[in-house]
Amino acid sequence: MKKIKVTIWNEGTHERRDEAVQRVYPDTIGGALKSFIKNMEGVSEVRHVSLYDEEQGFTQELLDDTDVLVYWAHVSHAEVKDEYVERIYERVLNGMGIVLLHSAHASKIFNKLCGTHTSYLRWREAAEKERVWNVNPTHPIAKGLPDQFLIPHTEMYGEHFNIPKPDDIIFISWYEGGNVFRSGITYTRGAGKIFYFSPGHETFPIYYQKEVQQVIKNGIEWVAPAFEETAMLKNGAPCDNVPLEEIKSVR
Ligand code: ZN
């Protein structure tokens, strides 16, 4: 089976200016993600780019050479140029998988893929506990995970989350303050698969937690394109309208 080429797009704004984030993620959030993604058996290559790279990290060449885009963002959503959002969108429709993490729920690309105001949700920074419940244990993204696991300190994201009905809900989070959230969800758009996973606030060491790493690795495997090319991937829009059988009905 062909191996997966992963590109991590980490916004990179916090790491440039917030000491608290630099302390938790000295090698940046993208670096922390790369440290465990690069060891995945099915992955051949991991690139790490940010908003501050050439064409904001979204060159056509790189996107064309990416099977799975892992997208972490928080405070600079509005700065991402629409023309690059369009590029990512087209690649997803043509089969590139995308894993959106934490505040990527408010990114232009997630908005566009969902078609709703996905930034609308409750949130609170109180360093409270989050218990992530695995509510879909037969789904590949739940592989190897327990019934539930605890994140000791988190930022709360709570319902109602203004998303279209997901294809699948894999995780539901409960928070110490009483809120709940659909924290792991999937969609398909065109030939592309989408996984959103909410844990990952920048001032807590959440991406060092084994269960969280397992979820992200499973998510990458699940959204990766099937390499036996489908007609949709190969031919674009179907244009052959010749009937397969003789049409005998008369008006
Ligand atoms: Zn956050």
Short mmCIF file of C-alpha atoms and ligand atoms in Angstrom, two decimals:
data_model
loop_
_atom_site.label_atom_id
_atom_site.label_comp_id
_atom_site.label_asym_id
_atom_site.label_seq_id
_atom_site.Cartn_x
_atom_site.Cartn_y
_atom_site.Cartn_z
CA MET A 1 0.00 0.00 0.00
CA LYS A 2 1.23 3.49 -0.85
CA LYS A 3 2.47 5.41 2.18
CA ILE A 4 0.86 8.62 3.38
CA LYS A 5 2.45 12.05 2.92
CA VAL A 6 1.36 14.30 5.77
CA THR A 7 1.62 18.08 5.91
CA ILE A 8 1.19 19.72 9.32
CA TRP A 9 -0.04 23.28 8.99
CA ASN A 10 0.44 24.91 12.37
CA GLU A 11 -0.68 28.54 12.41
CA GLY A 12 2.42 29.44 14.45
CA THR A 13 1.25 32.76 15.88
CA HIS A 14 1.21 31.88 19.60
CA GLU A 15 4.70 30.42 19.43
CA ARG A 16 6.06 33.75 18.19
CA ARG A 17 4.63 35.89 20.93
CA ASP A 18 3.31 33.95 23.96
CA GLU A 19 5.84 32.78 26.53
CA ALA A 20 3.31 30.46 28.17
CA VAL A 21 2.95 28.59 24.88
CA GLN A 22 6.70 28.55 24.24
CA ARG A 23 7.17 26.93 27.67
CA VAL A 24 4.67 24.13 26.99
CA TYR A 25 5.69 23.67 23.34
CA PRO A 26 9.36 24.71 23.00
CA ASP A 27 9.47 23.05 19.58
CA THR A 28 6.09 24.62 18.59
CA ILE A 29 2.73 22.85 18.50
CA GLY A 30 3.46 21.68 14.96
CA GLY A 31 6.78 20.27 16.16
CA ALA A 32 5.03 18.36 18.95
CA LEU A 33 2.56 16.91 16.44
CA LYS A 34 5.36 15.99 14.05
CA SER A 35 7.29 14.16 16.80
CA PHE A 36 4.73 11.36 16.96
CA ILE A 37 3.25 11.51 13.44
CA LYS A 38 6.67 10.91 11.86
CA ASN A 39 6.90 7.53 13.60
CA MET A 40 3.64 6.22 12.12
CA GLU A 41 4.16 3.04 10.14
CA GLY A 42 2.02 4.08 7.17
CA VAL A 43 3.55 7.56 6.83
CA SER A 44 6.44 8.20 4.44
CA GLU A 45 6.91 11.93 4.92
CA VAL A 46 5.85 14.70 7.31
CA ARG A 47 6.23 18.36 6.34
CA HIS A 48 5.66 21.16 8.86
CA VAL A 49 4.65 24.63 7.65
CA SER A 50 3.00 27.71 9.14
CA LEU A 51 1.19 30.92 8.27
CA TYR A 52 4.60 32.63 8.07
CA ASP A 53 5.93 30.46 5.25
CA GLU A 54 5.76 31.05 1.49
CA GLU A 55 2.13 31.55 0.36
CA GLN A 56 1.12 31.15 4.01
CA GLY A 57 2.26 27.51 3.85
CA PHE A 58 -0.28 26.56 1.18
CA THR A 59 1.68 26.40 -2.09
CA GLN A 60 -0.13 24.46 -4.79
CA GLU A 61 2.90 22.23 -5.19
CA LEU A 62 2.85 21.24 -1.53
CA LEU A 63 -0.92 20.68 -1.41
CA ASP A 64 -0.75 18.56 -4.57
CA ASP A 65 1.90 16.42 -2.88
CA THR A 66 -0.10 16.06 0.37
CA ASP A 67 -2.35 13.10 1.17
CA VAL A 68 -3.37 14.36 4.61
CA LEU A 69 -3.32 17.95 5.88
CA VAL A 70 -3.25 18.32 9.69
CA TYR A 71 -4.50 21.81 10.54
CA TRP A 72 -3.98 23.58 13.89
CA ALA A 73 -5.09 27.21 14.18
CA HIS A 74 -6.36 29.62 16.81
CA VAL A 75 -5.95 33.38 16.51
CA SER A 76 -5.09 34.17 12.89
CA HIS A 77 -7.98 32.62 10.98
CA ALA A 78 -8.91 35.90 9.27
CA GLU A 79 -5.38 36.34 7.91
CA VAL A 80 -5.53 33.18 5.82
CA LYS A 81 -6.12 34.36 2.24
CA ASP A 82 -9.30 33.24 0.54
CA GLU A 83 -7.40 32.06 -2.53
CA TYR A 84 -5.51 29.55 -0.36
CA VAL A 85 -8.71 28.43 1.36
CA GLU A 86 -10.08 27.74 -2.12
CA ARG A 87 -6.98 25.66 -2.92
CA ILE A 88 -7.37 23.53 0.20
CA TYR A 89 -11.08 23.14 -0.50
CA GLU A 90 -10.46 21.89 -4.05
CA ARG A 91 -7.84 19.44 -2.84
CA VAL A 92 -10.25 18.05 -0.22
CA LEU A 93 -12.99 17.63 -2.83
CA ASN A 94 -10.45 15.76 -4.96
CA GLY A 95 -9.49 13.37 -2.20
CA MET A 96 -6.95 14.98 0.17
CA GLY A 97 -7.82 14.10 3.77
CA ILE A 98 -7.90 16.82 6.42
CA VAL A 99 -7.60 16.55 10.22
CA LEU A 100 -8.68 19.76 11.95
CA LEU A 101 -7.54 20.30 15.53
CA HIS A 102 -8.79 22.42 18.40
CA SER A 103 -9.63 26.00 17.30
CA ALA A 104 -9.54 24.99 13.65
CA HIS A 105 -13.31 24.73 14.17
CA ALA A 106 -13.31 28.50 13.49
CA SER A 107 -11.05 28.35 10.42
CA LYS A 108 -12.24 29.52 7.03
CA ILE A 109 -11.67 26.08 5.55
CA PHE A 110 -13.80 24.26 8.16
CA ASN A 111 -16.49 26.91 7.71
CA LYS A 112 -16.47 26.38 3.97
CA LEU A 113 -16.47 22.59 4.19
CA CYS A 114 -19.38 22.64 6.65
CA GLY A 115 -21.39 25.55 5.27
CA THR A 116 -22.40 26.81 8.73
CA HIS A 117 -21.02 29.25 11.33
CA THR A 118 -18.77 26.60 12.85
CA SER A 119 -17.16 29.13 15.18
CA TYR A 120 -20.36 29.28 17.22
CA LEU A 121 -19.94 27.31 20.43
CA ARG A 122 -19.57 27.86 24.19
CA TRP A 123 -16.01 28.13 25.51
CA ARG A 124 -14.24 28.75 28.81
CA GLU A 125 -10.62 28.83 29.93
CA ALA A 126 -10.73 27.52 33.50
CA ALA A 127 -8.14 24.70 33.32
CA GLU A 128 -10.93 22.24 34.12
CA LYS A 129 -11.00 18.48 33.61
CA GLU A 130 -12.23 16.99 30.32
CA ARG A 131 -13.36 13.38 30.09
CA VAL A 132 -13.38 12.20 26.48
CA TRP A 133 -15.95 9.42 25.94
CA ASN A 134 -15.48 6.98 23.10
CA VAL A 135 -19.05 6.63 21.81
CA ASN A 136 -18.25 4.79 18.57
CA PRO A 137 -15.85 1.98 19.54
CA THR A 138 -16.08 0.10 16.23
CA HIS A 139 -14.99 3.14 14.20
CA PRO A 140 -11.35 3.00 12.95
CA ILE A 141 -10.61 6.35 14.65
CA ALA A 142 -11.44 4.74 18.03
CA LYS A 143 -8.95 1.90 17.46
CA GLY A 144 -6.89 1.08 20.56
CA LEU A 145 -8.64 3.63 22.74
CA PRO A 146 -10.35 2.96 26.08
CA ASP A 147 -14.04 3.64 26.82
CA GLN A 148 -13.02 7.05 28.10
CA PHE A 149 -9.90 8.99 29.02
CA LEU A 150 -9.18 12.05 31.12
CA ILE A 151 -7.43 15.26 30.07
CA PRO A 152 -6.40 16.84 33.40
CA HIS A 153 -6.59 20.48 32.25
CA THR A 154 -8.35 21.77 29.18
CA GLU A 155 -10.15 24.65 27.56
CA MET A 156 -13.89 23.93 27.50
CA TYR A 157 -15.68 23.85 24.14
CA GLY A 158 -19.37 23.25 24.70
CA GLU A 159 -22.63 22.67 22.88
CA HIS A 160 -24.34 23.92 21.04
CA PHE A 161 -21.72 23.53 18.32
CA ASN A 162 -23.13 25.02 15.12
CA ILE A 163 -22.10 22.27 12.69
CA PRO A 164 -24.09 20.27 10.18
CA LYS A 165 -25.03 16.79 11.36
CA PRO A 166 -21.77 14.78 11.31
CA ASP A 167 -21.43 11.55 9.33
CA ASP A 168 -20.13 9.99 12.55
CA ILE A 169 -19.59 11.12 16.12
CA ILE A 170 -16.62 9.25 17.58
CA PHE A 171 -16.05 11.18 20.82
CA ILE A 172 -18.20 13.21 23.19
CA SER A 173 -16.45 15.23 25.90
CA TRP A 174 -17.75 15.99 29.38
CA TYR A 175 -16.24 18.90 31.34
CA GLU A 176 -15.90 19.51 35.04
CA GLY A 177 -18.05 22.63 34.69
CA GLY A 178 -20.98 20.56 33.40
CA ASN A 179 -20.84 21.17 29.62
CA VAL A 180 -20.68 18.51 26.92
CA PHE A 181 -19.30 18.65 23.36
CA ARG A 182 -19.14 16.55 20.19
CA SER A 183 -15.35 16.50 20.33
CA GLY A 184 -14.54 13.99 17.57
CA ILE A 185 -16.61 14.07 14.37
CA THR A 186 -16.29 13.13 10.71
CA TYR A 187 -17.61 14.31 7.36
CA THR A 188 -17.04 13.47 3.73
CA ARG A 189 -17.05 16.13 1.03
CA GLY A 190 -16.56 15.01 -2.57
CA ALA A 191 -13.78 12.42 -2.50
CA GLY A 192 -12.27 13.90 0.68
CA LYS A 193 -12.60 12.78 4.28
CA ILE A 194 -12.62 15.18 7.22
CA PHE A 195 -11.96 14.57 10.93
CA TYR A 196 -12.31 17.29 13.57
CA PHE A 197 -10.95 16.72 17.10
CA SER A 198 -11.26 19.49 19.68
CA PRO A 199 -8.69 18.85 22.49
CA GLY A 200 -5.41 20.76 22.13
CA HIS A 201 -5.41 24.15 23.86
CA GLU A 202 -2.03 25.83 23.43
CA THR A 203 -1.13 26.34 27.10
CA PHE A 204 -1.80 22.74 28.23
CA PRO A 205 0.45 19.79 27.32
CA ILE A 206 -2.41 17.91 25.66
CA TYR A 207 -0.50 16.81 22.54
CA TYR A 208 1.99 14.91 24.71
CA GLN A 209 -0.81 12.68 26.02
CA LYS A 210 -0.71 9.15 24.56
CA GLU A 211 -4.49 8.79 24.04
CA VAL A 212 -4.67 12.12 22.22
CA GLN A 213 -1.75 11.10 20.00
CA GLN A 214 -3.50 7.80 19.25
CA VAL A 215 -6.68 9.63 18.20
CA ILE A 216 -4.75 11.92 15.84
CA LYS A 217 -2.80 9.01 14.31
CA ASN A 218 -6.03 7.06 13.79
CA GLY A 219 -7.60 10.18 12.27
CA ILE A 220 -4.72 10.55 9.78
CA GLU A 221 -5.05 6.91 8.73
CA TRP A 222 -8.81 7.23 8.34
CA VAL A 223 -8.85 10.43 6.25
CA ALA A 224 -5.99 9.28 4.00
CA PRO A 225 -7.26 8.78 0.44
CA ALA A 226 -7.92 5.29 -0.85
CA PHE A 227 -5.19 4.84 -3.39
CA GLU A 228 -7.16 2.73 -5.81
CA GLU A 229 -8.33 5.75 -7.79
CA THR A 230 -12.07 6.17 -7.94
CA ALA A 231 -13.75 7.40 -11.10
CA MET A 232 -14.40 10.64 -9.24
CA LEU A 233 -10.71 11.21 -8.62
CA LYS A 234 -9.58 10.17 -12.05
CA ASN A 235 -12.15 11.78 -14.30
CA GLY A 236 -13.48 14.78 -12.43
CA ALA A 237 -17.10 15.55 -13.27
CA PRO A 238 -18.88 12.64 -14.99
CA CYS A 239 -19.56 13.70 -18.58
CA ASP A 240 -20.62 10.49 -20.29
CA ASN A 241 -24.39 10.66 -20.64
CA VAL A 242 -24.84 7.84 -23.16
CA PRO A 243 -27.39 5.34 -21.78
CA LEU A 244 -26.02 1.94 -20.78
CA GLU A 245 -29.06 0.16 -22.17
CA GLU A 246 -31.52 0.90 -24.93
CA ILE A 247 -34.30 3.15 -23.73
CA LYS A 248 -37.62 1.79 -25.00
CA SER A 249 -40.14 3.92 -23.15
CA VAL A 250 -42.19 6.20 -25.42
CA ARG A 251 -43.66 9.51 -24.36
ZN ZN B 1 -7.46 27.12 22.89
#
